Amino acid sequence: LLSPDLINKIAAGEVVERPASIVKELIENSIDAGSDKIILKVENGGINYIEVIDNGTGMNEQDAKLALVQHATSKIDSIDDLKNIFTLGFRGEALASISSVSNLIIHTKTSEGKPILAFNKGDRIITEHGPARNQGTSVIVENIFDKIPARRKFLKSDITEYKNILNTFLKIAIPHYMIGFELHNNSKVVYSIPKVDSLEKRIVQFYPNLKDRLIRILFDDKGLQISGFIGHPEINRKDSNIQYIFVNKRSVTDPIIAKAVKSGFGTNLMHNQYPIYFINININEDKV
Ligand code: ADP
Ligand code: MG
């Protein structure tokens, strides 16, 4: 029988493939907590340091402790809830898994409560009174896989890991335009982007060159809405880097949809050219 700690470390491989997967889980938690400002700070491609700071609901002491327990979640209660998931997370695994392969500290405060620190010490979860802070939560993750050299070996260079983080950040920040985001890499501010009231404004925040060169698309039929923007054919690219598909604001990659978009461009697309697109498919959660 494997020890609980070893079970966690093995299971963690599913959640924590690389620093970008940690970034995804932490930002999604901040979104689920109702934040409208989220700051991401990374160092050395996230391998040494990841911090996500939000202004969401925060957690009280009891919840901060539970947050680090495997299969503990505030997002679903019963099997029926699985049919209607409106949050990005629901498995209650991310923080426990990340914590088992790194040094993780939660610093959190609810509107009325006192500031709390929560972290693992050996097999125990410790909570204590923390330094003053505003309402919200910061999660700091340091030294990923330090204790598991076999996994650390699979991490790529800092630059490659950072590129993955940047892609993950964009995939989440673009559809969630009602949230302000900051990205700091090795103490340099890469993006500092206020919240806006439309997808179009958010796209232009990240891609200023696309201003006035976006074509709105909209398809609306029973229970299915496809909306977003495609780039004007004159600005097609030599690579497929600016192609985003979301299902209910979750980023997906789908070759069938990609092919459909490409064929929609028809003869406007020359050989070796790739269209630009930001497409959100809205569909009832119970149909996903
Ligand atoms: P899940 O998101 O699937 O529920 P996680 O392990 O990611 O599982 O988080 C566990 C729980 O910790 C969440 O259900 C939530 O209640 C709480 N939590 C995590 N991050 C935050 C945050 N940034 N703000 C408030 N609560 C959080
Ligand atoms: Mg989560």
CSV table of C-alpha atoms in Angstrom, one decimal, residues 64 88 108 143 162 180 196 228 277:
chain,number,residue,atom,x,y,z
A,64,ALA,CA,-7.9,27.6,3.6
A,88,LEU,CA,-13.6,26.4,-14.2
A,108,THR,CA,-5.8,34.8,2.1
A,143,ASN,CA,10.8,25.2,-6.5
A,162,TYR,CA,7.9,30.9,-20.0
A,180,GLY,CA,-8.0,43.1,-15.3
A,196,VAL,CA,-12.9,46.1,-20.3
A,228,GLY,CA,-16.2,36.4,-31.8
A,277,TYR,CA,-9.5,34.2,-35.2
